[in-house]
mmCIF file of C-alpha atoms and ligand atoms in Angstrom:
data_model
loop_
_atom_site.group_PDB
_atom_site.id
_atom_site.type_symbol
_atom_site.label_atom_id
_atom_site.label_comp_id
_atom_site.label_asym_id
_atom_site.label_seq_id
_atom_site.Cartn_x
_atom_site.Cartn_y
_atom_site.Cartn_z
ATOM 1 C CA MET A 1 3.541 20.731 32.851
ATOM 2 C CA ASN A 2 3.346 24.472 32.374
ATOM 3 C CA PRO A 3 1.151 24.769 29.266
ATOM 4 C CA GLY A 4 2.540 28.238 28.657
ATOM 5 C CA ARG A 5 5.949 26.708 27.995
ATOM 6 C CA HIS A 6 4.843 24.398 25.227
ATOM 7 C CA SER A 7 3.481 25.072 21.763
ATOM 8 C CA ILE A 8 0.062 23.480 21.441
ATOM 9 C CA MET A 9 -1.556 23.176 18.016
ATOM 10 C CA VAL A 10 -5.080 21.831 17.583
ATOM 11 C CA TYR A 11 -6.529 20.511 14.307
ATOM 12 C CA PRO A 12 -10.081 19.482 13.367
ATOM 13 C CA ASP A 13 -9.312 15.811 12.798
ATOM 14 C CA LEU A 14 -6.596 13.190 12.335
ATOM 15 C CA PRO A 15 -5.992 13.902 8.601
ATOM 16 C CA ALA A 16 -5.479 17.607 9.302
ATOM 17 C CA LEU A 17 -3.236 16.742 12.250
ATOM 18 C CA GLY A 18 -1.192 14.379 10.065
ATOM 19 C CA GLN A 19 -0.853 16.973 7.303
ATOM 20 C CA ALA A 20 0.297 19.643 9.777
ATOM 21 C CA VAL A 21 2.952 17.398 11.306
ATOM 22 C CA ALA A 22 4.073 16.294 7.837
ATOM 23 C CA GLN A 23 4.701 19.957 6.963
ATOM 24 C CA ARG A 24 6.591 20.473 10.244
ATOM 25 C CA TRP A 25 8.689 17.375 9.450
ATOM 26 C CA ARG A 26 9.371 18.822 5.982
ATOM 27 C CA ARG A 27 10.624 22.128 7.422
ATOM 28 C CA LEU A 28 12.823 20.376 10.002
ATOM 29 C CA ALA A 29 14.196 17.887 7.435
ATOM 30 C CA ILE A 30 15.097 20.626 4.950
ATOM 31 C CA GLN A 31 16.662 22.749 7.719
ATOM 32 C CA ALA A 32 18.731 19.791 9.025
ATOM 33 C CA HIS A 33 19.747 18.798 5.512
ATOM 34 C CA SER A 34 20.939 22.319 4.726
ATOM 35 C CA GLU A 35 22.900 22.526 8.011
ATOM 36 C CA THR A 36 24.442 19.049 8.236
ATOM 37 C CA GLY A 37 23.452 17.161 5.088
ATOM 38 C CA GLN A 38 21.479 14.625 7.160
ATOM 39 C CA PHE A 39 18.201 14.240 9.092
ATOM 40 C CA HIS A 40 17.953 11.806 11.993
ATOM 41 C CA VAL A 41 14.410 11.101 13.189
ATOM 42 C CA ALA A 42 12.909 8.558 15.600
ATOM 43 C CA LEU A 43 9.405 7.357 14.719
ATOM 44 C CA SER A 44 6.583 6.761 17.157
ATOM 45 C CA GLY A 45 4.577 3.551 17.162
ATOM 46 C CA GLY A 46 0.911 3.021 17.912
ATOM 47 C CA THR A 47 -1.909 4.074 15.607
ATOM 48 C CA THR A 48 -1.962 7.895 15.736
ATOM 49 C CA PRO A 49 1.021 8.475 13.408
ATOM 50 C CA ARG A 50 -0.305 6.217 10.608
ATOM 51 C CA TYR A 51 -1.878 9.106 8.744
ATOM 52 C CA LEU A 52 1.244 11.231 9.162
ATOM 53 C CA TYR A 53 3.378 8.467 7.659
ATOM 54 C CA THR A 54 1.043 8.055 4.683
ATOM 55 C CA GLN A 55 1.170 11.846 4.195
ATOM 56 C CA LEU A 56 4.979 11.744 4.167
ATOM 57 C CA ALA A 57 4.755 9.049 1.467
ATOM 58 C CA SER A 58 2.453 11.210 -0.708
ATOM 59 C CA PRO A 59 3.902 12.250 -4.110
ATOM 60 C CA ASP A 60 4.579 15.893 -3.228
ATOM 61 C CA LEU A 61 6.482 15.068 -0.025
ATOM 62 C CA VAL A 62 8.250 12.075 -1.555
ATOM 63 C CA GLU A 63 9.677 14.565 -4.046
ATOM 64 C CA ALA A 64 10.299 17.437 -1.613
ATOM 65 C CA LEU A 65 12.116 15.580 1.162
ATOM 66 C CA PRO A 66 15.787 14.496 1.318
ATOM 67 C CA TRP A 67 15.044 10.779 1.855
ATOM 68 C CA GLY A 68 18.490 9.682 0.647
ATOM 69 C CA THR A 69 20.160 11.336 3.649
ATOM 70 C CA THR A 70 17.421 10.643 6.211
ATOM 71 C CA HIS A 71 18.100 8.173 9.031
ATOM 72 C CA ILE A 72 15.106 6.476 10.629
ATOM 73 C CA TYR A 73 15.095 5.200 14.213
ATOM 74 C CA PHE A 74 12.285 3.954 16.481
ATOM 75 C CA GLY A 75 11.250 5.331 19.856
ATOM 76 C CA ASP A 76 10.220 1.874 20.994
ATOM 77 C CA GLU A 77 9.284 -1.563 19.732
ATOM 78 C CA ARG A 78 7.200 -4.454 20.898
ATOM 79 C CA CYS A 79 9.131 -7.687 21.365
ATOM 80 C CA VAL A 80 7.651 -9.379 18.312
ATOM 81 C CA PRO A 81 8.981 -10.247 14.824
ATOM 82 C CA PRO A 82 9.112 -7.344 12.338
ATOM 83 C CA ASP A 83 6.235 -8.813 10.309
ATOM 84 C CA HIS A 84 3.959 -9.179 13.348
ATOM 85 C CA ASN A 85 0.717 -7.152 13.436
ATOM 86 C CA ASP A 86 1.897 -5.447 16.643
ATOM 87 C CA SER A 87 5.280 -4.418 15.209
ATOM 88 C CA ASN A 88 5.870 -0.673 15.088
ATOM 89 C CA PHE A 89 8.431 -1.348 12.356
ATOM 90 C CA ARG A 90 5.813 -3.148 10.266
ATOM 91 C CA MET A 91 3.374 -0.242 10.626
ATOM 92 C CA ALA A 92 6.008 2.319 9.627
ATOM 93 C CA SER A 93 7.256 0.111 6.818
ATOM 94 C CA GLU A 94 3.799 -0.376 5.287
ATOM 95 C CA THR A 95 2.773 3.298 5.576
ATOM 96 C CA LEU A 96 6.096 5.032 4.842
ATOM 97 C CA LEU A 97 9.383 3.170 4.516
ATOM 98 C CA GLN A 98 8.376 0.972 1.570
ATOM 99 C CA HIS A 99 7.304 4.090 -0.361
ATOM 100 C CA VAL A 100 10.353 6.348 -0.057
ATOM 101 C CA SER A 101 13.959 5.892 -1.174
ATOM 102 C CA ILE A 102 15.728 5.640 2.143
ATOM 103 C CA PRO A 103 18.895 3.520 1.925
ATOM 104 C CA GLN A 104 18.266 0.290 3.845
ATOM 105 C CA GLN A 105 21.346 0.929 5.996
ATOM 106 C CA HIS A 106 19.704 4.167 7.160
ATOM 107 C CA ILE A 107 16.679 2.346 8.587
ATOM 108 C CA HIS A 108 17.722 1.494 12.129
ATOM 109 C CA ARG A 109 15.144 -1.052 13.237
ATOM 110 C CA ILE A 110 15.003 -2.242 16.842
ATOM 111 C CA GLU A 111 15.615 -5.990 16.460
ATOM 112 C CA ALA A 112 13.157 -6.775 19.234
ATOM 113 C CA GLU A 113 12.375 -10.300 18.101
ATOM 114 C CA ASN A 114 15.504 -11.579 19.812
ATOM 115 C CA PRO A 115 14.397 -13.782 22.770
ATOM 116 C CA ALA A 116 16.655 -11.865 25.169
ATOM 117 C CA PRO A 117 15.123 -8.368 25.553
ATOM 118 C CA GLU A 118 18.143 -7.007 27.428
ATOM 119 C CA LEU A 119 20.377 -8.057 24.499
ATOM 120 C CA CYS A 120 18.031 -6.218 22.086
ATOM 121 C CA ALA A 121 18.435 -3.080 24.180
ATOM 122 C CA ILE A 122 22.225 -3.376 24.300
ATOM 123 C CA ARG A 123 22.363 -3.846 20.519
ATOM 124 C CA TYR A 124 20.118 -0.844 19.863
ATOM 125 C CA GLU A 125 22.146 1.316 22.207
ATOM 126 C CA LYS A 126 25.204 0.444 20.082
ATOM 127 C CA CYS A 127 23.220 1.244 16.937
ATOM 128 C CA LEU A 128 22.513 4.729 18.319
ATOM 129 C CA GLU A 129 26.153 5.194 19.341
ATOM 130 C CA ASP A 130 27.296 4.139 15.865
ATOM 131 C CA ASN A 131 24.796 6.150 13.810
ATOM 132 C CA LEU A 132 23.571 9.243 15.644
ATOM 133 C CA PRO A 133 25.387 12.437 14.638
ATOM 134 C CA CYS A 134 27.431 14.464 17.129
ATOM 135 C CA THR A 135 27.610 18.154 17.825
ATOM 136 C CA PRO A 136 31.082 19.758 17.574
ATOM 137 C CA GLN A 137 31.173 19.303 21.365
ATOM 138 C CA GLY A 138 30.709 15.548 20.884
ATOM 139 C CA ARG A 139 27.072 15.395 22.074
ATOM 140 C CA LYS A 140 24.888 12.833 20.257
ATOM 141 C CA TYR A 141 21.545 14.115 18.994
ATOM 142 C CA PHE A 142 18.372 13.325 17.071
ATOM 143 C CA ASP A 143 17.025 16.073 14.835
ATOM 144 C CA LEU A 144 13.472 14.992 15.689
ATOM 145 C CA ILE A 145 11.719 12.463 17.911
ATOM 146 C CA LEU A 146 8.034 11.711 17.351
ATOM 147 C CA LEU A 147 6.030 10.504 20.351
ATOM 148 C CA GLY A 148 2.472 9.406 20.977
ATOM 149 C CA LEU A 149 0.730 9.615 24.342
ATOM 150 C CA GLY A 150 -1.165 6.844 26.083
ATOM 151 C CA PRO A 151 -4.267 7.528 28.221
ATOM 152 C CA ASP A 152 -2.069 6.725 31.249
ATOM 153 C CA GLY A 153 0.452 9.378 30.254
ATOM 154 C CA HIS A 154 3.083 7.006 28.847
ATOM 155 C CA ILE A 155 5.314 7.967 25.955
ATOM 156 C CA ALA A 156 7.289 5.413 23.928
ATOM 157 C CA SER A 157 7.286 2.428 26.318
ATOM 158 C CA LEU A 158 7.891 4.582 29.384
ATOM 159 C CA PHE A 159 4.863 3.353 31.323
ATOM 160 C CA PRO A 160 3.825 4.473 34.832
ATOM 161 C CA ASP A 161 5.431 2.600 37.755
ATOM 162 C CA SER A 162 8.106 0.968 35.570
ATOM 163 C CA ASP A 163 11.814 0.864 36.421
ATOM 164 C CA ILE A 164 12.757 2.274 33.013
ATOM 165 C CA LEU A 165 11.413 5.671 34.155
ATOM 166 C CA HIS A 166 14.461 5.980 36.410
ATOM 167 C CA GLU A 167 17.099 4.723 33.938
ATOM 168 C CA GLN A 168 19.545 7.569 33.430
ATOM 169 C CA ALA A 169 22.789 5.976 32.166
ATOM 170 C CA LYS A 170 21.399 4.014 29.240
ATOM 171 C CA LEU A 171 19.832 5.350 26.043
ATOM 172 C CA VAL A 172 17.829 2.148 25.482
ATOM 173 C CA ALA A 173 16.314 -0.346 27.921
ATOM 174 C CA ALA A 174 14.122 -3.453 27.959
ATOM 175 C CA VAL A 175 10.958 -3.160 30.018
ATOM 176 C CA TYR A 176 8.347 -5.732 30.989
ATOM 177 C CA VAL A 177 4.961 -3.968 30.856
ATOM 178 C CA GLU A 178 2.804 -5.676 33.496
ATOM 179 C CA LYS A 179 -0.546 -4.454 32.196
ATOM 180 C CA LEU A 180 0.271 -5.599 28.681
ATOM 181 C CA GLN A 181 2.056 -8.719 29.930
ATOM 182 C CA SER A 182 4.717 -8.180 27.308
ATOM 183 C CA TRP A 183 8.282 -6.992 26.860
ATOM 184 C CA ARG A 184 9.135 -3.789 25.062
ATOM 185 C CA ILE A 185 12.383 -2.103 24.015
ATOM 186 C CA SER A 186 12.317 1.658 24.479
ATOM 187 C CA LEU A 187 14.356 4.816 24.366
ATOM 188 C CA THR A 188 14.875 6.177 27.873
ATOM 189 C CA PHE A 189 14.333 9.782 28.950
ATOM 190 C CA THR A 190 18.099 10.235 28.567
ATOM 191 C CA ALA A 191 17.823 9.351 24.884
ATOM 192 C CA ILE A 192 14.693 11.453 24.329
ATOM 193 C CA ALA A 193 16.518 14.419 25.850
ATOM 194 C CA LEU A 194 18.986 14.175 22.919
ATOM 195 C CA ALA A 195 16.258 15.415 20.571
ATOM 196 C CA ARG A 196 16.595 18.865 19.048
ATOM 197 C CA HIS A 197 12.856 18.793 18.446
ATOM 198 C CA ILE A 198 10.119 16.638 19.989
ATOM 199 C CA ILE A 199 6.631 16.356 18.500
ATOM 200 C CA ILE A 200 3.882 14.662 20.522
ATOM 201 C CA LEU A 201 0.894 13.637 18.378
ATOM 202 C CA VAL A 202 -2.354 13.019 20.291
ATOM 203 C CA ALA A 203 -5.762 12.268 18.791
ATOM 204 C CA GLY A 204 -9.080 10.892 19.930
ATOM 205 C CA ASP A 205 -11.550 11.522 22.741
ATOM 206 C CA ASN A 206 -9.922 8.793 24.847
ATOM 207 C CA LYS A 207 -6.941 11.149 25.249
ATOM 208 C CA ALA A 208 -8.948 14.229 26.309
ATOM 209 C CA ASP A 209 -8.626 13.540 30.034
ATOM 210 C CA ILE A 210 -4.876 12.910 30.051
ATOM 211 C CA ILE A 211 -4.320 15.983 27.865
ATOM 212 C CA ALA A 212 -6.362 18.127 30.281
ATOM 213 C CA GLN A 213 -4.218 16.816 33.148
ATOM 214 C CA VAL A 214 -0.737 16.987 31.639
ATOM 215 C CA LEU A 215 -1.217 20.349 29.945
ATOM 216 C CA GLY A 216 -2.136 21.857 33.261
ATOM 217 C CA TYR A 217 -5.855 22.509 33.020
ATOM 218 C CA LYS A 218 -6.961 19.775 35.410
ATOM 219 C CA PRO A 219 -5.332 19.439 38.830
ATOM 220 C CA HIS A 220 -3.776 16.038 39.479
ATOM 221 C CA THR A 221 -1.514 14.600 42.147
ATOM 222 C CA ILE A 222 0.549 11.903 40.409
ATOM 223 C CA LYS A 223 3.290 12.721 37.910
ATOM 224 C CA PHE A 224 2.676 11.044 34.563
ATOM 225 C CA PRO A 225 5.675 9.736 32.568
ATOM 226 C CA VAL A 226 5.245 12.417 29.876
ATOM 227 C CA GLU A 227 5.675 15.041 32.624
ATOM 228 C CA MET A 228 9.121 13.605 33.338
ATOM 229 C CA LEU A 229 10.475 14.830 30.001
ATOM 230 C CA HIS A 230 13.635 16.797 30.669
ATOM 231 C CA GLU A 231 12.927 20.475 31.065
ATOM 232 C CA SER A 232 15.234 21.139 28.106
ATOM 233 C CA ALA A 233 13.065 19.039 25.813
ATOM 234 C CA ALA A 234 10.081 21.378 25.332
ATOM 235 C CA PRO A 235 7.784 19.295 23.115
ATOM 236 C CA GLU A 236 5.527 20.605 20.357
ATOM 237 C CA TRP A 237 2.012 19.276 20.976
ATOM 238 C CA TYR A 238 -0.131 18.450 17.929
ATOM 239 C CA LEU A 239 -3.676 17.536 18.967
ATOM 240 C CA ASP A 240 -6.979 16.951 17.250
ATOM 241 C CA THR A 241 -10.082 18.661 18.637
ATOM 242 C CA ALA A 242 -11.260 15.449 20.299
ATOM 243 C CA ALA A 243 -8.070 15.147 22.337
ATOM 244 C CA ALA A 244 -8.157 18.884 23.138
ATOM 245 C CA ALA A 245 -11.860 18.846 24.098
ATOM 246 C CA LEU A 246 -11.250 19.426 27.832
ATOM 247 C CA LEU A 247 -8.668 22.147 27.476
ATOM 248 C CA ALA A 248 -10.148 25.343 28.887
ATOM 249 C CA SER A 249 -8.489 27.323 26.137
ATOM 250 C CA VAL A 250 -5.458 26.789 23.962
ATOM 251 C CA ASP A 251 -3.371 29.883 23.637
HETATM 252 C C1 6PG B 1 3.631 2.125 21.056
HETATM 253 C C2 6PG B 1 3.955 3.592 21.194
HETATM 254 C C3 6PG B 1 3.139 4.175 22.300
HETATM 255 C C4 6PG B 1 2.016 4.955 21.620
HETATM 256 C C5 6PG B 1 0.959 5.387 22.595
HETATM 257 C C6 6PG B 1 -0.226 5.996 21.847
HETATM 258 O O1 6PG B 1 4.537 1.333 20.785
HETATM 259 O O2 6PG B 1 2.431 1.822 21.171
HETATM 260 O O3 6PG B 1 5.237 3.852 21.296
HETATM 261 O O4 6PG B 1 3.851 5.048 23.156
HETATM 262 O O5 6PG B 1 2.578 6.104 20.979
HETATM 263 O O6 6PG B 1 0.520 4.233 23.304
HETATM 264 O O7 6PG B 1 -0.754 4.986 20.991
HETATM 265 P P1 6PG B 1 -1.930 5.315 19.937
HETATM 266 O O8 6PG B 1 -1.346 6.238 18.924
HETATM 267 O O9 6PG B 1 -2.274 3.961 19.361
HETATM 268 O O10 6PG B 1 -3.046 5.956 20.733
#
């Protein structure tokens, strides 16, 4: 990736990172609300966004944000029940969704507990078709998609060497992740490219090497999944100092 093309922000620690992204979310939500009366955002799973979600549920942001017209989606989900410890929905629900007044019908959960992963993907694709807003030209879009980054360069459940990396027609697909020996449901690159804004949150020293590689400061031969993001989808990188430790300099 050409680091010069992307905005890279670095913060001292995870709380500061979460607060900064919460303020960016606030600006984007208020802008979207003023333009269209709605805000459609896909949440990331994993552990990094937990602090962001608790920040969004803090009293000042609960008051400031247009929760009643916000639609929540998920970038991916593990194929477990929604109350399972590994559920991205459960994490988001406990840290954010239970604390803000979003109409239940605006929380678009990936129903990944269904025993047929492909059916889960088909159903979520229809959910996106039915609920995402359209531009005047009829193009579906998200106002914002949040992503995390794995040490192997995966985003959502777009893992290296998986067929889903090459899915172009569908917005949602089921993927069996060999190294995790589990099924996931994930947005595809085609769906992620529908985002007006993409924020990638990365924290921790275990991400320093992948950050140095994908942001162009450390030569590497393979192409990581995150580097397959459509050129049009220039992400905003929010890092903590541990994840940015190997970056020669961040302009
Ligand atoms: C998931 C996420 C995944 C995550 C990265 C980073 O379901 O786990 O979608 O893409 O964002 O693996 O995870 P951490 O934030 O836990 O490092």
